[in-house]
């Protein structure tokens, strides 16, 4: 983007008592339809792609540099003992649709930082976004948080360059913290993984490096309507921003928390780490570890070149899903207030058994052999929804640093009392976006897919 499309550097002091929600609402309304619009940001991402050399090549496991399978357990890990390890997981969930299963899973116990830096320009909050290459992104470069780094990255285990703007998040007291919470990542593919999701505002001067740009919340919200532009890490941080609450909810906050607590208490789930070589139903080849039925996902290896990263060349394992996911909230207006149907979802890698997820979250191909009541609730309703019922739709990629071409069709689908009554099946509850936002302020209540949909829902809040 040219200098003309960047915000002016004159900072106007905030008015007293404006309130963060009001300031965010003003940023959401600012520069809507003005440069840089979605087409400008896409052109800038294309320009940043041309400015550096990027490549991702599938390789055999034997070509991995620094990674190997442990001869005793078969676990796939790095020689430093850092980054992450792929091992096996045995899950027992007696009251679930699948009472027991085994699978590979990523164990990355360190907590990373996902941080967006905010600053006022001419009285309007702007957010510093990064054009970041991730090897798993289908289009390689997407807009990410200002800082998106594991502890191994920012402590430079890889002996690479410093992470730009990191000091704003490792020493956040020098600014104003707008959001800060530990949040889970994909519980189906990570074991007990958490990242610190932060938004920090600064009043100081911020040098603008290559691959970074300032955008208002309105400009970011417009980009959330586009497929493949805002990455998963940015979406989860954006979901942590507060919004104005609704005057009414079908269930009070106390009732909602009581129901959620009972859901956590009623599920008996045990997840035990096992050696990867003893993981039943999975077969290791030269280039991948696959499920014997060819479903779910596979573990693969890639060699990466990225000119704008802290390290320009590396190799690593990735999880590659088989099929595109479908992730959807059913929505209804109840007494004039928008609600979404949340699911108390069990995943083997969750730290605390259950988190609130979307109404539907699955890869349909994995359930193609099932019929009727054996299929995930509401899946067929979502798949059959016509354009008149789809309030929001975009294809977003999942975490590109660990997953190869993992995409999901994200939807907000209008429903009525016939499709989705106010008294839903066990494990489901109608909640307002404001209630979800309040829960996101605390860790491990709302899963990463629901947080993406919450960010998209808030981005479309003013639409009829």
Coordinates of C-alpha atoms in Angstrom, one line a residue:
X1 CA 0.0 0.0 0.0
X2 CA 1.2 3.5 -0.7
X3 CA 1.9 6.1 1.9
X4 CA -1.3 7.8 0.8
X5 CA -3.4 4.9 2.1
X6 CA -1.6 4.7 5.4
X7 CA -3.0 6.6 8.5
X8 CA -1.6 9.9 9.4
X9 CA 0.9 9.8 12.2
X10 CA -0.7 12.6 14.2
X11 CA -2.3 11.0 17.3
X12 CA -5.4 12.7 18.8
X13 CA -5.8 12.2 22.5
X14 CA -8.8 9.9 23.5
X15 CA -11.8 11.6 25.0
X16 CA -12.3 10.8 28.6
X17 CA -14.9 8.2 29.5
X18 CA -15.5 7.1 25.9
X19 CA -15.2 3.4 26.9
X20 CA -13.4 0.7 24.9
X21 CA -16.5 -0.7 23.3
X22 CA -17.4 2.7 22.0
X23 CA -13.9 3.3 20.7
X24 CA -14.0 -0.1 18.9
X25 CA -17.4 0.7 17.5
X26 CA -16.0 3.9 16.1
X27 CA -13.0 2.0 14.6
X28 CA -15.5 -0.5 13.1
X29 CA -17.3 2.3 11.4
X30 CA -14.2 4.3 10.3
X31 CA -13.0 4.2 6.7
X32 CA -15.6 1.6 5.7
X33 CA -15.4 1.6 1.9
X34 CA -12.3 3.9 1.9
X35 CA -8.8 2.9 1.0
X36 CA -7.3 0.6 1.8
X37 CA -10.3 -1.6 0.9
X38 CA -10.2 -5.4 0.4
X39 CA -8.9 -5.0 -3.1
X40 CA -6.0 -2.7 -2.0
X41 CA -5.0 -5.2 0.8
X42 CA -5.1 -8.1 -1.7
X43 CA -2.9 -6.1 -4.1
X44 CA -0.5 -5.3 -1.2
X45 CA -0.4 -9.0 -0.2
X46 CA 0.4 -9.9 -3.8
X47 CA 3.2 -7.3 -3.8
X48 CA 4.6 -8.7 -0.6
X49 CA 4.5 -12.2 -2.1
X50 CA 6.5 -11.0 -5.1
X51 CA 9.0 -9.2 -2.8
X52 CA 10.3 -12.4 -1.3
X53 CA 10.9 -16.0 -2.4
X54 CA 8.4 -18.5 -1.1
X55 CA 8.2 -22.2 -1.7
X56 CA 6.8 -25.3 0.0
X57 CA 7.8 -28.8 -1.2
X58 CA 6.6 -32.1 0.1
X59 CA 9.5 -34.3 1.1
X60 CA 10.0 -37.8 2.5
X61 CA 10.5 -38.1 6.3
X62 CA 14.1 -39.0 5.7
X63 CA 14.8 -35.6 4.2
X64 CA 13.7 -33.7 7.3
X65 CA 16.5 -31.6 8.8
X66 CA 16.6 -31.9 12.6
X67 CA 13.5 -34.1 12.8
X68 CA 13.4 -37.8 13.3
X69 CA 11.3 -40.7 14.5
X70 CA 12.4 -42.0 17.9
X71 CA 13.5 -45.6 17.4
X72 CA 11.8 -46.7 20.7
X73 CA 8.4 -44.9 20.6
X74 CA 8.2 -43.9 16.9
X75 CA 7.4 -40.3 18.1
X76 CA 8.4 -37.6 15.6
X77 CA 10.4 -34.8 17.2
X78 CA 13.1 -32.2 16.8
X79 CA 16.6 -32.8 17.9
X80 CA 16.5 -29.7 20.1
X81 CA 13.6 -31.1 22.1
X82 CA 11.8 -27.8 21.4
X83 CA 9.1 -26.8 18.9
X84 CA 6.7 -29.8 19.0
X85 CA 6.4 -33.6 19.0
X86 CA 4.0 -35.9 17.2
X87 CA 3.0 -38.8 19.3
X88 CA -0.1 -41.0 19.7
X89 CA -3.2 -40.4 21.8
X90 CA -5.7 -43.0 23.1
X91 CA -9.1 -41.4 23.9
X92 CA -11.9 -43.1 25.8
X93 CA -15.3 -41.3 25.8
X94 CA -17.8 -43.8 27.0
X95 CA -20.9 -41.6 26.4
X96 CA -19.8 -40.3 23.0
X97 CA -20.7 -41.4 19.5
X98 CA -17.3 -43.0 19.2
X99 CA -16.5 -44.7 22.6
X100 CA -12.8 -45.0 22.0
X101 CA -10.2 -44.1 19.3
X102 CA -6.5 -43.6 18.8
X103 CA -4.7 -41.0 16.7
X104 CA -1.5 -39.0 16.2
X105 CA -1.5 -35.6 18.0
X106 CA 0.8 -32.6 18.3
X107 CA 2.3 -32.0 21.7
X108 CA 3.5 -28.4 21.9
X109 CA 3.5 -27.6 25.7
X110 CA 5.0 -24.1 25.4
X111 CA 2.6 -21.1 25.3
X112 CA 3.0 -18.8 22.3
X113 CA 2.1 -15.2 21.9
X114 CA -0.6 -14.0 19.4
X115 CA -0.6 -10.2 19.8
X116 CA -2.1 -7.3 17.9
X117 CA -0.7 -3.8 18.5
X118 CA -3.3 -1.0 18.5
X119 CA -2.8 2.8 18.2
X120 CA -5.0 5.8 17.6
X121 CA -4.6 7.9 14.5
X122 CA -6.8 11.0 14.2
X123 CA -8.9 9.7 17.1
X124 CA -9.6 6.3 15.5
X125 CA -8.1 3.0 16.7
X126 CA -6.0 1.2 14.1
X127 CA -4.5 -2.3 14.4
X128 CA -1.0 -3.4 13.1
X129 CA -1.4 -6.4 10.9
X130 CA 1.4 -8.5 9.4
X131 CA 1.6 -10.2 6.0
X132 CA 2.9 -13.5 7.2
X133 CA 3.9 -16.6 5.3
X134 CA 2.9 -19.9 6.8
X135 CA 3.8 -23.1 4.9
X136 CA 0.3 -24.6 5.4
X137 CA -1.6 -21.6 3.9
X138 CA -3.1 -22.5 0.5
X139 CA -2.1 -18.9 -0.7
X140 CA 1.0 -18.8 1.6
X141 CA 0.6 -15.1 2.7
X142 CA -2.3 -14.0 4.9
X143 CA -2.9 -11.2 7.4
X144 CA -1.7 -12.3 10.8
X145 CA -1.4 -10.6 14.2
X146 CA 1.5 -8.1 14.8
X147 CA 3.3 -10.9 16.7
X148 CA 2.6 -14.6 16.1
X149 CA 5.3 -16.6 17.7
X150 CA 5.9 -19.7 19.7
X151 CA 8.3 -19.5 22.7
X152 CA 10.8 -21.5 20.7
X153 CA 10.6 -18.8 17.9
X154 CA 10.9 -15.7 20.1
X155 CA 13.6 -17.2 22.3
X156 CA 15.4 -18.0 19.0
X157 CA 15.9 -21.7 19.3
X158 CA 16.1 -21.6 15.5
X159 CA 18.9 -19.0 15.8
X160 CA 17.0 -16.7 13.5
X161 CA 16.2 -13.0 13.5
X162 CA 14.4 -11.1 16.3
X163 CA 10.6 -11.1 16.2
X164 CA 9.5 -7.5 15.4
X165 CA 7.4 -5.6 17.9
X166 CA 7.7 -8.5 20.5
X167 CA 8.6 -6.0 23.3
X168 CA 5.0 -4.6 23.3
X169 CA 3.7 -8.0 24.4
X170 CA 6.5 -9.3 26.6
X171 CA 6.4 -6.0 28.5
X172 CA 2.8 -5.0 28.0
X173 CA 2.8 -2.7 31.1
X174 CA 4.4 -0.1 28.8
X175 CA 1.1 0.1 27.0
X176 CA -2.6 -0.3 27.7
X177 CA -3.9 -3.9 27.6
X178 CA -7.2 -4.2 25.7
X179 CA -7.5 -8.0 25.8
X180 CA -5.4 -10.7 27.3
X181 CA -6.4 -14.4 27.7
X182 CA -5.0 -17.9 27.3
X183 CA -6.9 -19.6 24.6
X184 CA -6.9 -23.2 23.3
X185 CA -6.1 -24.3 19.8
X186 CA -7.6 -27.2 17.8
X187 CA -8.4 -29.9 20.4
X188 CA -8.6 -32.6 17.7
X189 CA -5.0 -32.0 16.6
X190 CA -3.2 -30.4 19.6
X191 CA -2.8 -31.8 23.1
X192 CA -3.5 -29.1 25.7
X193 CA -2.2 -26.4 23.5
X194 CA -2.6 -22.8 24.6
X195 CA -1.6 -19.4 23.2
X196 CA -1.7 -16.0 24.9
X197 CA -4.1 -13.8 22.9
X198 CA -3.4 -10.2 23.4
X199 CA -4.4 -6.7 22.1
X200 CA -2.1 -4.0 23.5
X201 CA -2.5 -0.2 22.8
X202 CA 0.4 2.1 22.6
X203 CA 0.7 5.9 22.6
X204 CA 4.4 5.8 21.5
X205 CA 5.9 6.0 18.1
X206 CA 5.8 2.7 16.2
X207 CA 8.2 2.3 13.2
X208 CA 6.4 0.6 10.3
X209 CA 8.4 -2.3 8.9
X210 CA 8.0 -4.0 5.6
X211 CA 5.2 -6.6 5.6
X212 CA 3.1 -4.6 8.2
X213 CA 0.2 -2.3 7.8
X214 CA -2.3 -0.3 10.0
X215 CA -6.0 -1.0 9.5
X216 CA -9.1 0.1 11.2
X217 CA -11.5 -2.5 12.6
X218 CA -13.9 -1.6 9.8
X219 CA -11.3 -2.5 7.2
X220 CA -10.4 -5.7 9.0
X221 CA -14.1 -6.6 9.3
X222 CA -14.5 -6.1 5.5
X223 CA -11.6 -8.5 4.9
X224 CA -13.2 -11.1 7.2
X225 CA -15.9 -11.4 4.5
X226 CA -13.2 -12.5 2.1
X227 CA -11.9 -16.1 1.8
X228 CA -8.3 -16.7 2.7
X229 CA -7.2 -13.3 3.8
X230 CA -7.3 -13.1 7.6
X231 CA -5.5 -16.0 9.2
X232 CA -6.7 -18.1 12.1
X233 CA -4.4 -16.5 14.7
X234 CA -5.7 -13.0 13.8
X235 CA -9.3 -14.2 14.0
X236 CA -8.9 -15.7 17.4
X237 CA -7.3 -12.5 18.8
X238 CA -10.0 -10.3 17.2
X239 CA -12.7 -12.4 19.0
X240 CA -11.2 -11.3 22.3
X241 CA -12.2 -7.7 21.7
X242 CA -15.2 -6.6 23.8
X243 CA -18.5 -5.7 22.2
X244 CA -21.6 -4.0 23.6
X245 CA -23.8 -6.5 25.4
X246 CA -27.5 -7.1 24.4
X247 CA -30.3 -6.1 26.8
X248 CA -31.7 -9.6 26.7
X249 CA -30.6 -13.2 26.5
X250 CA -32.7 -16.4 26.5
X251 CA -30.5 -17.7 29.4
X252 CA -28.9 -15.5 32.0
X253 CA -25.2 -15.6 32.4
X254 CA -25.5 -17.6 35.6
X255 CA -27.8 -20.1 33.9
X256 CA -25.4 -20.4 31.0
X257 CA -22.4 -21.0 33.3
X258 CA -24.3 -23.5 35.3
X259 CA -25.3 -25.5 32.2
X260 CA -21.7 -25.4 30.9
X261 CA -20.4 -26.6 34.2
X262 CA -22.8 -29.5 34.2
X263 CA -21.7 -30.4 30.7
X264 CA -18.1 -30.5 31.8
X265 CA -19.1 -32.6 34.8
X266 CA -21.2 -35.2 33.0
X267 CA -18.7 -36.2 30.4
X268 CA -16.3 -38.9 31.4
X269 CA -13.3 -38.7 29.0
X270 CA -9.8 -40.0 29.4
X271 CA -7.0 -39.1 27.0
X272 CA -3.7 -40.9 27.4
X273 CA -0.5 -40.3 25.5
X274 CA 0.8 -43.4 23.7
X275 CA 3.8 -44.1 21.4
X276 CA 3.1 -43.1 17.8
X277 CA 4.3 -46.6 16.6
X278 CA 1.6 -48.2 18.7
X279 CA -1.3 -46.0 17.5
X280 CA -3.9 -48.5 16.2
X281 CA -5.4 -47.8 12.8
X282 CA -2.5 -45.6 11.5
X283 CA 0.1 -46.7 9.0
X284 CA 3.5 -45.0 8.5
X285 CA 5.0 -44.8 5.0
X286 CA 8.0 -43.0 3.5
X287 CA 6.1 -39.7 2.9
X288 CA 3.1 -39.8 5.3
X289 CA 1.4 -41.4 8.3
X290 CA -2.2 -42.2 7.2
X291 CA -5.3 -43.7 8.7
X292 CA -5.9 -47.1 7.3
X293 CA -9.3 -46.0 5.9
X294 CA -7.8 -43.0 4.1
X295 CA -9.9 -40.6 6.3
X296 CA -9.4 -37.8 8.9
X297 CA -5.9 -36.5 8.3
X298 CA -2.3 -37.5 7.6
X299 CA 1.1 -36.5 8.9
X300 CA 3.4 -35.3 6.1
X301 CA 6.8 -33.5 5.8
X302 CA 7.7 -30.3 3.9
X303 CA 10.7 -28.2 3.1
X304 CA 10.1 -24.5 3.2
X305 CA 11.7 -21.4 1.9
X306 CA 10.4 -18.0 3.1
X307 CA 12.5 -14.8 2.5
X308 CA 10.6 -12.7 5.0
X309 CA 10.6 -15.0 8.0
X310 CA 13.0 -15.0 11.0
X311 CA 14.6 -18.2 9.4
X312 CA 14.6 -18.3 5.6
X313 CA 14.8 -22.1 5.2
X314 CA 13.6 -25.0 7.3
X315 CA 11.8 -28.3 7.2
X316 CA 9.0 -29.7 9.4
X317 CA 6.1 -32.1 9.8
X318 CA 2.5 -30.9 9.2
X319 CA -0.9 -32.4 9.6
X320 CA -2.9 -32.5 6.4
X321 CA -6.7 -33.0 6.7
X322 CA -8.5 -35.2 4.2
X323 CA -11.4 -33.1 3.0
X324 CA -12.6 -29.5 3.7
X325 CA -14.4 -28.9 6.9
X326 CA -17.8 -27.3 7.6
X327 CA -18.0 -25.0 10.6
X328 CA -21.4 -23.2 11.3
X329 CA -23.5 -21.5 13.8
X330 CA -27.2 -21.7 13.5
X331 CA -28.6 -18.3 14.3
X332 CA -32.0 -17.0 15.4
X333 CA -33.5 -13.8 16.6
X334 CA -35.1 -14.4 20.0
X335 CA -37.2 -11.4 21.3
X336 CA -35.4 -9.2 18.8
X337 CA -31.8 -10.3 19.9
X338 CA -29.5 -12.4 17.8
X339 CA -28.6 -15.7 19.3
X340 CA -26.4 -18.6 18.1
X341 CA -26.7 -22.3 18.9
X342 CA -23.5 -23.3 20.7
X343 CA -22.4 -26.9 21.2
X344 CA -20.6 -28.2 24.4
X345 CA -18.0 -30.0 22.4
X346 CA -15.7 -32.8 23.6
X347 CA -12.2 -33.1 21.9
X348 CA -9.4 -35.4 23.0
X349 CA -6.8 -32.6 23.2
X350 CA -8.8 -30.1 25.3
X351 CA -7.3 -29.2 28.7
X352 CA -10.7 -29.3 30.5
X353 CA -12.9 -31.9 28.7
X354 CA -15.4 -29.5 27.0
X355 CA -15.4 -26.2 25.3
X356 CA -18.2 -24.3 23.6
X357 CA -18.0 -24.9 19.8
X358 CA -20.1 -24.1 16.8
X359 CA -23.4 -25.9 16.1
X360 CA -21.7 -27.9 13.4
X361 CA -17.9 -28.6 13.2
X362 CA -16.8 -31.5 11.2
X363 CA -15.5 -32.8 7.8
X364 CA -18.6 -34.2 6.1
X365 CA -16.6 -36.8 4.2
X366 CA -15.7 -38.5 7.5
X367 CA -19.4 -39.2 8.1
X368 CA -20.5 -40.1 4.6
X369 CA -21.0 -43.7 5.5
X370 CA -23.4 -42.8 8.4
X371 CA -27.2 -42.2 8.0
X372 CA -30.0 -40.5 9.9
X373 CA -29.4 -40.1 13.6
X374 CA -25.8 -41.4 13.4
X375 CA -24.8 -38.2 11.5
X376 CA -23.7 -35.0 13.4
X377 CA -26.8 -33.0 14.6
X378 CA -27.7 -30.2 12.2
X379 CA -25.1 -31.1 9.6
X380 CA -27.6 -31.9 6.9
X381 CA -29.6 -28.7 7.7
X382 CA -26.4 -26.6 7.3
X383 CA -25.4 -28.4 4.1
X384 CA -28.9 -27.9 2.6
X385 CA -29.2 -24.2 3.5
X386 CA -30.0 -22.0 0.6
X387 CA -28.6 -18.5 -0.1
X388 CA -31.6 -16.9 1.6
X389 CA -30.6 -18.5 4.9
X390 CA -26.9 -18.0 4.7
X391 CA -26.1 -14.8 6.7
X392 CA -22.3 -15.2 6.3
X393 CA -20.0 -17.6 4.3
X394 CA -16.3 -17.7 3.6
X395 CA -13.6 -20.3 3.4
X396 CA -10.9 -19.7 6.0
X397 CA -7.7 -21.7 6.6
X398 CA -6.7 -23.1 9.9
X399 CA -3.3 -22.7 11.6
X400 CA -0.9 -22.6 8.7
X401 CA 2.2 -23.3 10.9
X402 CA 1.1 -26.8 11.8
X403 CA -1.6 -27.8 9.2
X404 CA -1.2 -28.2 5.5
X405 CA -4.1 -26.7 3.4
X406 CA -6.5 -27.1 6.3
X407 CA -9.6 -25.2 5.2
X408 CA -13.2 -24.9 6.5
X409 CA -16.3 -23.4 5.1
X410 CA -17.4 -21.0 7.8
X411 CA -21.1 -20.2 7.9
X412 CA -23.8 -18.4 9.8
X413 CA -27.1 -19.9 8.9
X414 CA -30.5 -18.6 9.9
X415 CA -32.9 -21.1 11.4
X416 CA -36.4 -21.1 12.7
X417 CA -38.3 -22.9 15.4
X418 CA -39.0 -25.9 13.1
X419 CA -35.3 -26.5 12.4
X420 CA -33.9 -25.4 15.8
X421 CA -36.3 -25.0 18.7
X422 CA -35.6 -22.9 21.7
X423 CA -35.2 -26.2 23.7
X424 CA -32.4 -27.9 21.7
X425 CA -31.0 -31.4 22.3
X426 CA -28.7 -32.1 25.2
X427 CA -25.3 -30.5 24.8
X428 CA -26.6 -27.4 22.9
X429 CA -27.6 -24.0 24.2
X430 CA -28.8 -20.7 22.6
X431 CA -26.4 -17.9 23.6
X432 CA -25.9 -14.3 22.5
X433 CA -22.6 -13.1 20.9
X434 CA -22.1 -10.8 23.9
X435 CA -22.3 -13.9 26.2
X436 CA -19.7 -15.7 24.1
X437 CA -17.5 -12.6 24.1
X438 CA -17.7 -12.5 27.9
X439 CA -16.6 -16.1 28.0
X440 CA -13.7 -15.5 25.6
X441 CA -12.2 -13.2 28.2
X442 CA -11.4 -16.4 30.1
X443 CA -9.4 -19.3 28.8
X444 CA -10.7 -22.6 27.6
X445 CA -14.4 -21.8 27.5
X446 CA -14.8 -21.1 23.7
X447 CA -13.0 -23.2 21.1
X448 CA -10.9 -21.8 18.2
X449 CA -13.5 -22.5 15.5
X450 CA -16.3 -20.8 17.5
X451 CA -13.9 -17.8 18.1
X452 CA -13.5 -17.5 14.4
X453 CA -17.2 -17.4 13.9
X454 CA -17.6 -15.0 16.7
X455 CA -15.2 -12.6 15.0
X456 CA -17.1 -13.0 11.8
X457 CA -20.4 -12.5 13.6
X458 CA -19.2 -9.3 15.2
X459 CA -17.9 -8.1 11.8
X460 CA -21.4 -8.5 10.3
X461 CA -23.3 -7.3 13.4
X462 CA -24.8 -4.2 11.6
X463 CA -26.2 -6.2 8.7
X464 CA -29.9 -6.8 8.7

